[in-house]
PDB file of C-alpha atoms in Angstrom:
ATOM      1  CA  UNK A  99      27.782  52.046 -33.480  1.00  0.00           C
ATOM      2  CA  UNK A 100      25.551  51.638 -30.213  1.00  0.00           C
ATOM      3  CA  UNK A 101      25.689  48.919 -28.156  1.00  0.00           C
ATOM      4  CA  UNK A 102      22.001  47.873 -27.493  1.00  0.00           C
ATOM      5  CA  UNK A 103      19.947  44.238 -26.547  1.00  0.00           C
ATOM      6  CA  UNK A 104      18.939  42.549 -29.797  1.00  0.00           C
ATOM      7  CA  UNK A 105      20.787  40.993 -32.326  1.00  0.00           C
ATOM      8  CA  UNK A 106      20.802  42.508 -35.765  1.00  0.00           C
ATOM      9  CA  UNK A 107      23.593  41.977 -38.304  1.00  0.00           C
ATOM     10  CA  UNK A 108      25.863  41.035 -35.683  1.00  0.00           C
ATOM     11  CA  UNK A 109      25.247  44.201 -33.495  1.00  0.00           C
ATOM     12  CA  UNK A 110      24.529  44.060 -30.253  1.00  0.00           C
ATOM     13  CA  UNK A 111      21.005  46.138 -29.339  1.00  0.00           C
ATOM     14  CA  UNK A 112      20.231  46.651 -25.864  1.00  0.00           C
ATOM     15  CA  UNK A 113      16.592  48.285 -25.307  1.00  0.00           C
ATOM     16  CA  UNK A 114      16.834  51.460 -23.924  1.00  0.00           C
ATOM     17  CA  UNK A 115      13.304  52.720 -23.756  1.00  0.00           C
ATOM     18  CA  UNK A 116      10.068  51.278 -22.534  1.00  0.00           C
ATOM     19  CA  UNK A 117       9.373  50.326 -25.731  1.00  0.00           C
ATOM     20  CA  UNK A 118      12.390  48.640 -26.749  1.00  0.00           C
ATOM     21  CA  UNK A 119      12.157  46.668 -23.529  1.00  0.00           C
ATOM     22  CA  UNK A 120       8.065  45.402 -24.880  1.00  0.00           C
ATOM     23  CA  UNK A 121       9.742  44.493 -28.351  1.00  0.00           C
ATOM     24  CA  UNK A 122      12.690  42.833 -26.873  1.00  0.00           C
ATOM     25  CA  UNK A 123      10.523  40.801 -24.141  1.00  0.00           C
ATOM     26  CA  UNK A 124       7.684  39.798 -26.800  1.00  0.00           C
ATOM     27  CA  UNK A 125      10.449  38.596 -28.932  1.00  0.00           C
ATOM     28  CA  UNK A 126      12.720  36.922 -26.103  1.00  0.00           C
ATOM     29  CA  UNK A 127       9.001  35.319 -24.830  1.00  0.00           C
ATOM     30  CA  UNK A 128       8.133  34.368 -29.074  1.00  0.00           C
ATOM     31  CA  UNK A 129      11.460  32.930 -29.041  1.00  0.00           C
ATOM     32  CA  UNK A 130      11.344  30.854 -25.444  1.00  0.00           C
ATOM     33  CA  UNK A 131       8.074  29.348 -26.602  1.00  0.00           C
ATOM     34  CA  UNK A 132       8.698  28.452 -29.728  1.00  0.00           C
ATOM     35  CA  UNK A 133      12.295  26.728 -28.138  1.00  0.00           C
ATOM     36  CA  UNK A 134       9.718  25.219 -25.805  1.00  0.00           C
ATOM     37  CA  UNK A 135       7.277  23.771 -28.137  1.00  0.00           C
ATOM     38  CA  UNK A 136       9.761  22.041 -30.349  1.00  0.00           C
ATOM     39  CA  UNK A 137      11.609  20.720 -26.773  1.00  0.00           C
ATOM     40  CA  UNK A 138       8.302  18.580 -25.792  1.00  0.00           C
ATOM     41  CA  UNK A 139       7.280  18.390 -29.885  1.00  0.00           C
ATOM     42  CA  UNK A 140      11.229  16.361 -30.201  1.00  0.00           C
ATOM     43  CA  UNK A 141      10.592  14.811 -27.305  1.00  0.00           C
ATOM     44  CA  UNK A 142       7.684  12.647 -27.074  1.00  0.00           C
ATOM     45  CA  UNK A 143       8.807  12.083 -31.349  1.00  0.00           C
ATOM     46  CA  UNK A 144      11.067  10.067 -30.063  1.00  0.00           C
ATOM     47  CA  UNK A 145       8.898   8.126 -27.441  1.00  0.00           C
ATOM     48  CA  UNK A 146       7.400   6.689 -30.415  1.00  0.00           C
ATOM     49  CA  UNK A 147       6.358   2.814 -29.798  1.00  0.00           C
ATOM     50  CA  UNK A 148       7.477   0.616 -32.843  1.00  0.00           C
ATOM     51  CA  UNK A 149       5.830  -2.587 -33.423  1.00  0.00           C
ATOM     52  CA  UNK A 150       8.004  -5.756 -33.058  1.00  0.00           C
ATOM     53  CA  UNK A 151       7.561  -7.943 -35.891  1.00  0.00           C
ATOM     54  CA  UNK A 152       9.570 -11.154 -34.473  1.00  0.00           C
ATOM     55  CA  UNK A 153       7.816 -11.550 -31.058  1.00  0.00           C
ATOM     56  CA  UNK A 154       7.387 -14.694 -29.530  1.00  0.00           C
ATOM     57  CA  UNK A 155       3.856 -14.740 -28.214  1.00  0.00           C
ATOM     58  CA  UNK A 156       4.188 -15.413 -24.221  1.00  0.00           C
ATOM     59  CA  UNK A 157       1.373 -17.539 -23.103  1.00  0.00           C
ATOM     60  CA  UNK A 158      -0.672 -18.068 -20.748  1.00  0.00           C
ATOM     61  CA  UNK A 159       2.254 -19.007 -18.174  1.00  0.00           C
ATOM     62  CA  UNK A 160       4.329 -16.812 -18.520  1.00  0.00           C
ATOM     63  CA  UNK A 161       4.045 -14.888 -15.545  1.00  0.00           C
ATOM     64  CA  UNK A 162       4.368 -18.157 -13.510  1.00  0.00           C
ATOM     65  CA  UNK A 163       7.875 -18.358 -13.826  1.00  0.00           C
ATOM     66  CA  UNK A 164       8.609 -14.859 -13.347  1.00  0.00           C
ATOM     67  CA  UNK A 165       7.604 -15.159  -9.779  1.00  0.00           C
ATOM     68  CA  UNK A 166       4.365 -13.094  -9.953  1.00  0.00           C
ATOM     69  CA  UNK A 167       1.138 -13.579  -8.207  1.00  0.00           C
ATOM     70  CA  UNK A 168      -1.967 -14.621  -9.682  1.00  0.00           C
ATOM     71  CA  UNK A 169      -3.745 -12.555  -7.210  1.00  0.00           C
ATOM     72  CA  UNK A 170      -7.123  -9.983  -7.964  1.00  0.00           C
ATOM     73  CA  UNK A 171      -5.940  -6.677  -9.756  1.00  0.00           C
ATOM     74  CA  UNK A 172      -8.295  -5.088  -7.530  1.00  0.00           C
ATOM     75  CA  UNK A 173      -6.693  -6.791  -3.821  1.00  0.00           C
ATOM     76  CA  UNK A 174      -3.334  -5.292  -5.676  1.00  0.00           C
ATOM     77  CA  UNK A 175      -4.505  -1.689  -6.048  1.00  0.00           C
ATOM     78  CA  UNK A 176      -6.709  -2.019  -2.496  1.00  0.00           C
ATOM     79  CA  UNK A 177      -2.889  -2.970  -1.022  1.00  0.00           C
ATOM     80  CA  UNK A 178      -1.055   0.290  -3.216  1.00  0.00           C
ATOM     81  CA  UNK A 179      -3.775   2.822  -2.273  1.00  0.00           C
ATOM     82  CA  UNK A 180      -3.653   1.666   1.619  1.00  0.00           C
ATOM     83  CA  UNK A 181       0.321   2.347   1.945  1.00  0.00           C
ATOM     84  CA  UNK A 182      -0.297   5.704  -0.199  1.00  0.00           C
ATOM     85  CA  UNK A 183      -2.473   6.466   2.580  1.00  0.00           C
ATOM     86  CA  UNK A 184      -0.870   5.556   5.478  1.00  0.00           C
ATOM     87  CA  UNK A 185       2.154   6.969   4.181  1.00  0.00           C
ATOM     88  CA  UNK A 186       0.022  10.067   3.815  1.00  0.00           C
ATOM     89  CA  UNK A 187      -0.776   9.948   7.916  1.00  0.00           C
ATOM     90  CA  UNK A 188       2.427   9.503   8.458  1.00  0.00           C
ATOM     91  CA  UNK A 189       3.194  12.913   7.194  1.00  0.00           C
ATOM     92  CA  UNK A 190       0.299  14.110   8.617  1.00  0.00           C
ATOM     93  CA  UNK A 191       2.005  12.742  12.042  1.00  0.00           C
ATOM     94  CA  UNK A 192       5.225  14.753  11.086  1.00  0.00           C
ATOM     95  CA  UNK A 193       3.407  17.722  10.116  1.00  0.00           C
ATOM     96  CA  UNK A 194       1.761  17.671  13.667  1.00  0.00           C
ATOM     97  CA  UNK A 195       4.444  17.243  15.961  1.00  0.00           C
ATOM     98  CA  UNK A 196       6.406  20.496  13.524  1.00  0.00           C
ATOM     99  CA  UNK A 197       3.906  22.408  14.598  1.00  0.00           C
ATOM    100  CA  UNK A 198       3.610  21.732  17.707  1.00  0.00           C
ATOM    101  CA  UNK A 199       7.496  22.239  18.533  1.00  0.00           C
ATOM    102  CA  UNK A 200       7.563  25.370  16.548  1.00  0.00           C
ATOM    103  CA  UNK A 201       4.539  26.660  18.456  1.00  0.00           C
ATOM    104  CA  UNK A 202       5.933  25.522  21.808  1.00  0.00           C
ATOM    105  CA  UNK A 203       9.404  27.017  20.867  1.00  0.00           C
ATOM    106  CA  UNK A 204       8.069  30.661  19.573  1.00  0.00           C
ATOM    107  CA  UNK A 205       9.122  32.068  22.657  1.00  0.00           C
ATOM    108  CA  UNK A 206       5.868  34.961  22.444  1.00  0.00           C
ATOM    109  CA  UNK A 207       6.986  35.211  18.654  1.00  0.00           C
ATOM    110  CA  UNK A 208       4.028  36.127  17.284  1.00  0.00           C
ATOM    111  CA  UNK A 209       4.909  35.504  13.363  1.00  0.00           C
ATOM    112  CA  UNK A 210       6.173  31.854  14.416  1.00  0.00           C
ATOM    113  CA  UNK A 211       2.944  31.310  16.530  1.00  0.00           C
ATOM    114  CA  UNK A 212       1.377  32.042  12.940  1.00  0.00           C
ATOM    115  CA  UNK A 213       3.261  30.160  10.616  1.00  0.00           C
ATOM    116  CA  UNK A 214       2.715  27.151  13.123  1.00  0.00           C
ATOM    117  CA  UNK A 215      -0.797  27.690  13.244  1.00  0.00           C
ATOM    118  CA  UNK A 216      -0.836  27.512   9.321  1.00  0.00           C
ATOM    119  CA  UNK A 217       0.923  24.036   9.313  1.00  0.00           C
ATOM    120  CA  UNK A 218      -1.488  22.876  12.220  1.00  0.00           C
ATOM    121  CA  UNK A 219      -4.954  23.875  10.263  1.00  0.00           C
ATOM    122  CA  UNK A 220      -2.767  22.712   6.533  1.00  0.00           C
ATOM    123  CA  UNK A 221      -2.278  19.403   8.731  1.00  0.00           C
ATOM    124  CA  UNK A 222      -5.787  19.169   9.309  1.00  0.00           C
ATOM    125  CA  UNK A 223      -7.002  20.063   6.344  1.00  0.00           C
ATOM    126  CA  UNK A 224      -4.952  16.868   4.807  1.00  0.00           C
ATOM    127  CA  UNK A 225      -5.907  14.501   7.179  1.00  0.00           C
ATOM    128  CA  UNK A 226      -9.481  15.761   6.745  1.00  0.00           C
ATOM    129  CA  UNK A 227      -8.875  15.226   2.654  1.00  0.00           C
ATOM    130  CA  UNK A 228      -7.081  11.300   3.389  1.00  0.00           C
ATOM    131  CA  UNK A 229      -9.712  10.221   5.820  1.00  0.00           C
ATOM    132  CA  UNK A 230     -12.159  10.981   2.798  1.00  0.00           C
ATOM    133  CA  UNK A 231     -10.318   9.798   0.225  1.00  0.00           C
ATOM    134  CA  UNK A 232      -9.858   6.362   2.373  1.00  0.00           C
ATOM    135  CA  UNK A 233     -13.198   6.180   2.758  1.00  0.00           C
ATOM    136  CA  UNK A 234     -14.038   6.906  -0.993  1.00  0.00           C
ATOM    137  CA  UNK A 235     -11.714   4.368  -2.228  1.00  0.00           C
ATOM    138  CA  UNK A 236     -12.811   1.686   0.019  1.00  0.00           C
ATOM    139  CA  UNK A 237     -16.376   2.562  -0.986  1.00  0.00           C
ATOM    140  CA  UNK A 238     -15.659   1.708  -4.693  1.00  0.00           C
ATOM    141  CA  UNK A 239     -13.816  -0.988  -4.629  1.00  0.00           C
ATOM    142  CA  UNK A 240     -16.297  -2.998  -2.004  1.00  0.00           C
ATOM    143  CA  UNK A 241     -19.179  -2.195  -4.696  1.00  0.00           C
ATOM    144  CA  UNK A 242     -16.547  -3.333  -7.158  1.00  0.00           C
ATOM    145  CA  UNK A 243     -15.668  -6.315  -5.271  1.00  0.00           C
ATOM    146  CA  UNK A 244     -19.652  -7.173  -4.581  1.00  0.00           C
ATOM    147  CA  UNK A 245     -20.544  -6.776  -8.205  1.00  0.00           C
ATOM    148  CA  UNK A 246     -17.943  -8.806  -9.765  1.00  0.00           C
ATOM    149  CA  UNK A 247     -18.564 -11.746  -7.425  1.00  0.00           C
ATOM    150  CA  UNK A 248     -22.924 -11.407  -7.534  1.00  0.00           C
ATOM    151  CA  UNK A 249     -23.988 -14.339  -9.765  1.00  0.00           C
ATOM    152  CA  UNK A 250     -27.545 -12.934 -10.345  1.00  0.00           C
ATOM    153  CA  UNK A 251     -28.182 -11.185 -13.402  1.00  0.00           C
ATOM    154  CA  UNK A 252     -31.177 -10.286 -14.821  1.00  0.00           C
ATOM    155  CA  UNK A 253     -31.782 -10.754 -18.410  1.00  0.00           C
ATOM    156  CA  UNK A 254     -34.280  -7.418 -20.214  1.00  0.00           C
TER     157      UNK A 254
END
């Protein structure tokens, strides 16, 4: 009885050739994704929404008394997207000053000097990306603002 990688009939296979070792892996990869499948298959199964039959409707007021604002939806997301971003600079900041100490701190090390240059020009790159992105954002949501509030519309 040899002692081998797959499982058949309670023996123990191990592959031994280069061949064995394709079966085995196309199997062990068959097997992984089917395991896988199920995994996200079972799992948003039982994400599933079910209706509520008994609900009270809320109103108009309900969100009075739970202590939230009756402010624009677009101020809200203006307010979220500006502390994304200047959470973003922040790390840009960061990022910067990294650099800068491991270039000052390379000591001639040429393979620091590098990786520190990399960080710099990824820095860069990513304040480059949120400067745009700022600008994008604020962009859309002053046209949004200005065409929501314009009373003059023209009938065809």
């Amino acid at each position: 009885m040899r002692v081998q990688g797959l499982v058949y009939r309670k023996v123990v296979h191990f592959p031994v050739n280069s061949i064995q070792k394709k079966v085995y892996n196309h199997l062990f990869m068959k097997r992984t994704l089917v395991f896988l499948t199920l995994l996200i298959v079972g799992f948003f199964g039982l994400m599933h929404a079910f209706p509520v039959f008994a609900a009270d409707p809320l109103g108009v007021n309900y969100g009075a008394a739970s202590g939230l604002s009756g402010q624009d939806l677009r101020v809200s997301i203006a307010r979220v997207i500006k502390f994304i971003l200047s959470f973003l600079g922040i790390i840009f900041v960061i990022l910067t000053l990294y650099a800068g100490f491991m270039w000052m701190t390379s000591a001639g090390n040429e393979d620091r000097v590098g990786t520190a240059k990399k960080i710099l020009w990824g820095a860069i790159i990513g304040l480059a990306i949120i400067l745009f992105s700022y600008a994008i954002t604020q962009f859309v949501i002053t046209n949004l603002y200005e065409v929501s509030t314009s009373q003059s519309y023209t009938t065809p």
